[in-house]
XYZ file of C-alpha atoms in Angstrom:
412
model
C 0.000 0.000 0.000
C 1.255 3.495 -0.851
C 2.525 5.227 2.270
C 0.427 8.355 1.592
C -2.880 6.450 1.654
C -5.081 6.941 4.677
C -5.500 3.753 6.612
C -8.083 4.843 9.161
C -9.856 8.036 10.164
C -8.506 8.005 13.689
C -5.132 7.654 15.277
C -3.518 4.878 17.244
C -1.852 5.510 20.552
C 1.815 4.572 20.595
C 3.572 2.938 23.584
C 6.690 1.455 22.037
C 9.909 0.581 23.843
C 12.862 2.957 23.957
C 15.418 0.725 22.229
C 13.348 -0.191 19.209
C 11.852 3.242 18.737
C 14.567 5.594 19.957
C 15.848 8.517 17.871
C 18.226 7.632 15.031
C 21.923 8.361 15.156
C 22.809 11.871 13.949
C 24.399 12.386 10.563
C 27.494 14.512 10.010
C 26.806 18.021 8.719
C 28.716 20.470 6.567
C 31.953 21.979 7.889
C 31.563 24.721 10.503
C 31.243 28.215 9.068
C 34.538 29.984 9.959
C 32.742 33.140 11.079
C 30.708 31.183 13.625
C 33.802 29.322 14.793
C 35.493 32.670 15.410
C 32.557 33.914 17.501
C 32.563 30.723 19.545
C 36.318 30.887 20.065
C 36.132 34.520 21.173
C 33.644 33.504 23.882
C 35.420 30.327 24.955
C 36.711 31.915 28.171
C 33.136 32.518 29.361
C 32.523 29.699 31.797
C 29.031 30.541 33.057
C 25.940 29.107 31.393
C 23.087 31.262 30.176
C 20.168 31.739 32.597
C 17.197 29.361 32.162
C 15.511 30.180 28.877
C 18.537 32.024 27.503
C 20.122 35.418 28.090
C 18.959 38.742 26.705
C 21.366 38.778 23.737
C 20.224 35.374 22.506
C 16.523 36.124 22.985
C 16.769 39.507 21.258
C 18.532 37.864 18.313
C 15.702 35.303 18.132
C 13.163 38.149 18.099
C 14.980 39.751 15.175
C 15.076 36.407 13.345
C 11.301 36.014 13.607
C 10.677 39.694 12.876
C 12.265 39.205 9.460
C 9.757 36.411 8.886
C 6.740 38.508 9.803
C 6.351 37.260 13.385
C 6.566 40.068 15.939
C 7.621 39.249 19.494
C 9.569 40.538 22.474
C 12.414 38.942 24.446
C 9.918 38.001 27.141
C 8.153 35.723 24.642
C 11.284 33.682 23.871
C 12.837 30.667 25.566
C 16.050 28.885 24.609
C 17.460 25.483 25.544
C 20.457 23.293 24.643
C 18.719 21.515 21.788
C 15.194 20.822 20.596
C 14.652 17.736 22.766
C 14.721 19.402 26.213
C 12.837 22.411 24.859
C 10.054 20.282 23.384
C 9.920 18.255 26.591
C 9.389 21.486 28.546
C 6.700 22.669 26.109
C 4.737 19.422 26.329
C 4.981 19.401 30.112
C 3.903 23.052 30.364
C 0.729 22.505 28.354
C -0.569 19.258 29.875
C -3.088 16.877 28.357
C -2.827 14.374 25.526
C -0.581 14.992 22.520
C -1.450 14.562 18.851
C 1.047 14.434 15.998
C 1.155 13.404 12.318
C 2.266 10.022 11.089
C 5.165 9.954 10.239
C 6.739 12.612 12.458
C 10.232 13.600 13.663
C 11.849 10.784 15.603
C 12.200 12.788 18.834
C 8.539 13.703 19.270
C 7.080 10.457 20.541
C 9.923 9.817 23.039
C 9.307 13.229 24.624
C 5.632 12.497 25.198
C 6.411 8.964 26.385
C 9.028 10.221 28.833
C 6.377 12.446 30.434
C 3.857 9.602 30.530
C 1.488 11.526 28.252
C -0.952 9.675 26.017
C 0.082 10.411 22.445
C -1.746 9.702 19.200
C -0.662 9.650 15.581
C -2.951 11.084 12.892
C -2.592 10.184 9.189
C -1.158 12.849 6.905
C -2.811 14.063 3.681
C -1.613 12.800 0.316
C -0.054 16.163 -0.564
C 2.561 16.329 2.169
C 3.831 15.159 5.532
C 4.307 17.187 8.695
C 0.638 18.009 9.301
C -2.370 15.757 9.923
C -5.249 15.417 7.534
C -7.761 17.953 8.946
C -10.729 15.585 8.802
C -8.736 12.772 10.398
C -7.667 15.233 13.096
C -11.256 16.098 13.955
C -12.220 12.425 14.055
C -9.234 11.635 16.258
C -10.122 14.358 18.742
C -13.699 13.094 18.865
C -12.662 9.492 19.471
C -10.036 10.362 22.084
C -12.556 12.418 24.032
C -15.171 9.675 23.729
C -12.643 7.307 25.325
C -12.016 9.704 28.211
C -8.868 11.374 26.880
C -7.928 15.044 27.051
C -6.404 16.167 23.743
C -4.668 19.485 24.379
C -1.606 19.777 22.144
C -0.925 19.302 18.426
C 2.639 19.026 17.113
C 3.203 19.852 13.431
C 6.063 20.759 11.080
C 5.128 22.697 7.949
C 8.609 21.983 6.545
C 8.917 18.391 7.503
C 11.489 15.921 8.662
C 11.305 13.067 7.721
C 9.308 13.550 4.501
C 11.205 16.617 3.131
C 7.895 18.203 2.098
C 6.433 21.690 2.545
C 2.771 21.834 3.543
C 0.577 23.904 1.179
C -0.788 27.063 2.873
C -4.409 26.075 2.295
C -3.880 22.774 4.127
C -2.018 24.493 6.950
C -4.974 26.850 7.346
C -7.482 23.998 7.444
C -5.471 22.088 10.027
C -4.978 25.147 12.225
C -8.661 26.086 12.075
C -9.639 22.534 12.991
C -7.155 22.362 15.873
C -7.984 25.760 17.350
C -11.693 25.079 16.956
C -11.254 21.990 19.136
C -9.289 23.882 21.781
C -5.854 22.484 20.877
C -2.692 24.513 21.228
C -0.271 24.087 18.313
C 3.487 23.666 18.528
C 4.883 24.425 15.079
C 8.355 22.977 14.588
C 9.942 25.205 11.940
C 13.473 23.895 12.245
C 13.792 23.218 8.507
C 12.124 26.348 7.116
C 15.465 27.852 6.051
C 16.458 24.728 4.109
C 13.754 25.051 1.423
C 15.475 24.393 -1.894
C 13.689 27.064 -3.937
C 12.287 29.677 -1.537
C 11.147 31.978 -4.352
C 8.980 29.209 -5.789
C 7.697 27.763 -2.508
C 4.959 29.432 -0.454
C 5.721 28.828 3.209
C 3.131 29.864 5.775
C 3.778 29.632 9.500
C 0.740 28.643 11.594
C 1.677 31.525 13.916
C 0.798 33.951 11.109
C -2.769 32.624 11.047
C -3.385 31.845 14.725
C -1.008 34.129 16.663
C -2.567 33.425 20.050
C -2.654 29.649 19.667
C 0.748 28.705 18.221
C 4.173 28.263 19.809
C 6.985 28.145 17.255
C 10.040 25.945 17.817
C 13.310 26.159 15.863
C 16.340 23.928 16.339
C 19.215 25.989 14.983
C 21.031 22.819 13.913
C 18.570 22.545 11.037
C 20.250 25.302 9.026
C 22.074 27.853 11.179
C 24.558 26.117 13.484
C 26.428 22.782 13.702
C 24.573 19.951 15.419
C 27.457 19.671 17.897
C 26.488 23.109 19.280
C 23.034 22.315 20.690
C 20.661 25.265 20.910
C 16.976 25.711 20.092
C 14.571 28.599 20.592
C 10.818 28.822 21.081
C 8.525 31.773 20.432
C 5.466 31.902 22.673
C 2.311 33.883 21.853
C 2.086 37.333 23.426
C -0.782 36.428 25.769
C -1.204 36.064 29.499
C -1.903 32.355 29.197
C 1.238 31.849 27.136
C 3.276 33.778 29.712
C 2.169 31.294 32.362
C 3.156 28.379 30.130
C 6.518 29.948 29.377
C 7.145 30.302 33.114
C 6.305 26.613 33.573
C 8.634 25.686 30.736
C 11.457 27.680 32.329
C 10.863 25.878 35.632
C 11.209 22.548 33.842
C 14.358 23.621 32.002
C 15.792 24.743 35.334
C 14.969 21.412 36.963
C 16.621 19.591 34.067
C 19.700 21.792 34.167
C 18.992 22.459 30.481
C 21.062 25.632 30.155
C 22.770 26.875 27.000
C 26.555 27.250 27.282
C 27.434 30.925 26.929
C 29.931 30.479 24.051
C 27.313 28.502 22.136
C 24.707 31.159 22.935
C 26.950 33.899 21.497
C 27.500 31.912 18.310
C 23.779 31.137 18.066
C 22.870 34.798 18.527
C 25.289 35.720 15.758
C 23.713 33.135 13.451
C 20.191 34.312 14.290
C 21.120 37.854 13.260
C 21.874 36.344 9.825
C 24.943 38.265 8.689
C 25.965 37.868 5.072
C 28.262 34.895 5.678
C 25.447 32.971 7.388
C 22.849 33.719 4.721
C 25.332 32.809 2.001
C 25.973 29.435 3.653
C 22.243 28.778 4.015
C 21.691 29.619 0.360
C 24.634 27.486 -0.786
C 23.533 24.491 1.294
C 19.951 24.704 0.019
C 21.156 25.041 -3.573
C 23.400 21.999 -3.172
C 20.591 19.875 -1.772
C 18.308 21.126 -4.555
C 20.531 19.183 -6.968
C 21.583 16.173 -4.891
C 18.246 15.310 -3.266
C 16.289 15.075 -6.566
C 19.042 12.822 -7.940
C 18.634 10.527 -4.942
C 14.860 10.697 -5.374
C 15.178 9.582 -8.996
C 17.252 6.620 -7.857
C 14.525 5.636 -5.386
C 11.821 5.779 -8.060
C 13.966 3.972 -10.639
C 14.361 1.089 -8.201
C 10.574 0.794 -7.975
C 10.166 2.330 -4.514
C 7.976 5.323 -3.633
C 8.796 8.724 -2.158
C 7.407 12.221 -2.251
C 9.598 14.700 -4.163
C 11.944 16.438 -1.693
C 11.513 20.199 -1.297
C 13.644 20.911 1.779
C 16.004 19.414 4.332
C 18.548 16.632 4.052
C 16.428 13.474 3.818
C 14.060 11.407 1.719
C 11.303 9.236 3.150
C 10.942 6.146 0.995
C 8.423 3.323 0.939
C 10.048 0.083 -0.227
C 6.775 -1.809 0.019
C 6.723 -2.514 -3.737
C 10.052 -4.337 -3.249
C 8.782 -6.483 -0.395
C 9.266 -9.829 -2.180
C 12.914 -9.181 -3.012
C 13.561 -7.815 0.480
C 11.950 -10.865 2.091
C 14.364 -13.057 0.131
C 17.135 -11.192 1.963
C 15.488 -11.665 5.350
C 13.995 -8.164 5.486
C 10.348 -8.189 6.522
C 9.888 -5.051 8.633
C 11.360 -1.583 9.079
C 13.801 -2.654 11.803
C 15.341 -5.248 9.500
C 15.231 -2.752 6.628
C 17.133 -0.251 8.761
C 19.812 -2.816 9.567
C 20.072 -3.960 5.953
C 20.382 -0.513 4.355
C 22.607 0.889 7.095
C 25.062 -1.930 6.423
C 24.648 -1.690 2.646
C 25.043 2.096 2.455
C 27.511 2.483 5.310
C 25.546 5.332 6.905
C 22.689 5.504 9.455
C 19.424 4.736 7.666
C 16.620 4.762 10.254
C 13.495 2.748 9.638
C 9.994 4.163 9.614
C 9.190 2.725 13.065
C 11.337 5.500 14.522
C 9.027 8.078 12.964
C 5.758 6.597 14.164
C 5.058 4.333 11.206
C 3.979 0.719 11.557
C 6.790 -1.751 12.135
C 5.542 -3.947 9.304
C 5.717 -1.146 6.761
C 8.931 -1.080 4.746
C 9.621 2.637 5.092
C 12.951 4.281 5.712
C 14.510 7.733 5.929
C 17.419 8.108 3.527
C 19.951 10.836 4.286
C 21.329 12.950 1.456
C 24.111 14.479 3.580
C 26.471 11.496 3.166
C 26.292 11.954 -0.615
C 28.170 15.259 -0.339
C 31.511 13.747 0.656
C 33.213 11.956 3.534
C 35.748 14.664 4.406
C 35.460 18.407 5.083
C 37.426 19.052 1.910
C 35.023 17.032 -0.246
C 32.010 18.628 1.433
C 33.324 22.144 0.809
C 34.038 21.218 -2.798
C 30.428 20.045 -3.136
C 29.164 23.214 -1.483
C 30.963 25.544 -3.885
C 30.615 23.543 -7.107
C 28.376 24.849 -9.872
C 27.541 21.280 -10.910
C 28.085 19.123 -7.802
C 26.631 15.999 -9.449
C 29.664 15.930 -11.753
C 32.153 15.794 -8.897
C 33.770 12.333 -8.703
C 33.014 11.775 -5.010
C 29.370 12.846 -5.394
C 28.891 10.756 -8.528
C 30.422 7.733 -6.808
C 28.268 8.154 -3.704
C 25.125 8.438 -5.823
C 26.179 5.344 -7.769
C 26.558 3.308 -4.571
C 23.230 4.666 -3.299
C 21.423 3.745 -6.516
C 23.054 0.295 -6.705
C 21.943 -0.592 -3.159
C 18.341 0.052 -4.172
C 18.526 -1.228 -7.735
C 19.650 -4.676 -6.646
C 16.220 -5.071 -5.029
C 14.307 -4.735 -8.295
């Protein structure tokens, strides 16, 4: 069955074990931008962490970042943490109630809800994209959860999605937001990947906070596009309401209890990135342009092998359904997404997490394929890919794509 087909109008609660369904191993990113490295080095002697929720400089830089994207806020509406995981954990805890999220979804979402002991439900996505639930399935899910005694309070979405690499159409985002707000749900919009859209001039990106300013908290993990993943920092923008101020205070209490404080040198580098000087915007543009060539090439290889995947529009991944290759995979002892993960990770030599990590059924043969490893195995090769006019013609990129395509093509 095609992975975009709707299987049922309501969601299924997930209570999977931590080993089988834990987050996938991180992939290496592009080399550190020298300008950011200089800022970090200049602050290396600062030994004190930022206060809970981030210092004034970091929060003001986050305000400026969102201001340039049409979202007005003040420093008192911002909270920062050392990475998206502790920040999302604090947001879920501060809101209370049951959590709803699309299927598939980022690998870290379900573990956060499970760690807090919160009931969590997956909702099927529409055929057009991932990252948001089908609005009618969302309404049916809310109805069924309430009929069973649940308390749905929070909806997690990502309009620019990991794992599916899609961008949700504005009209669908509006329908989902109207449905959620109408049912009394608060929305957490994960916009980590918004700056990785391959062709921003051709892609209409609408933040839910633009439509429902009082009912949406925006979350951005800077490691998506602005900073290296080894420098963990994420920021959240709360609505400018009294109720949101109370929730922000709760979130800060939780971050304090966790000791989830941003290191000051990392905070200075993050603030510099959030101000988006020319070197940072150039790197973002170069990285998106590189992926705009490499990711479609990987997508063509997936389709040529007979598998299915939505066309990638952003990010550094593809989400492929190898269900049409089930017979050939079974002959190799691969019958579910855990075995598929092990098989392709070994075959490709890079982490290739199965769909079970993203909320999909274990029996479905779905997998997230990273495009980052196709750019080169050394900083020198990666920089060469980043600056090349035609990166697909570089020997190391061509070879990596050949190995990638061969691993899939042998399953035909």
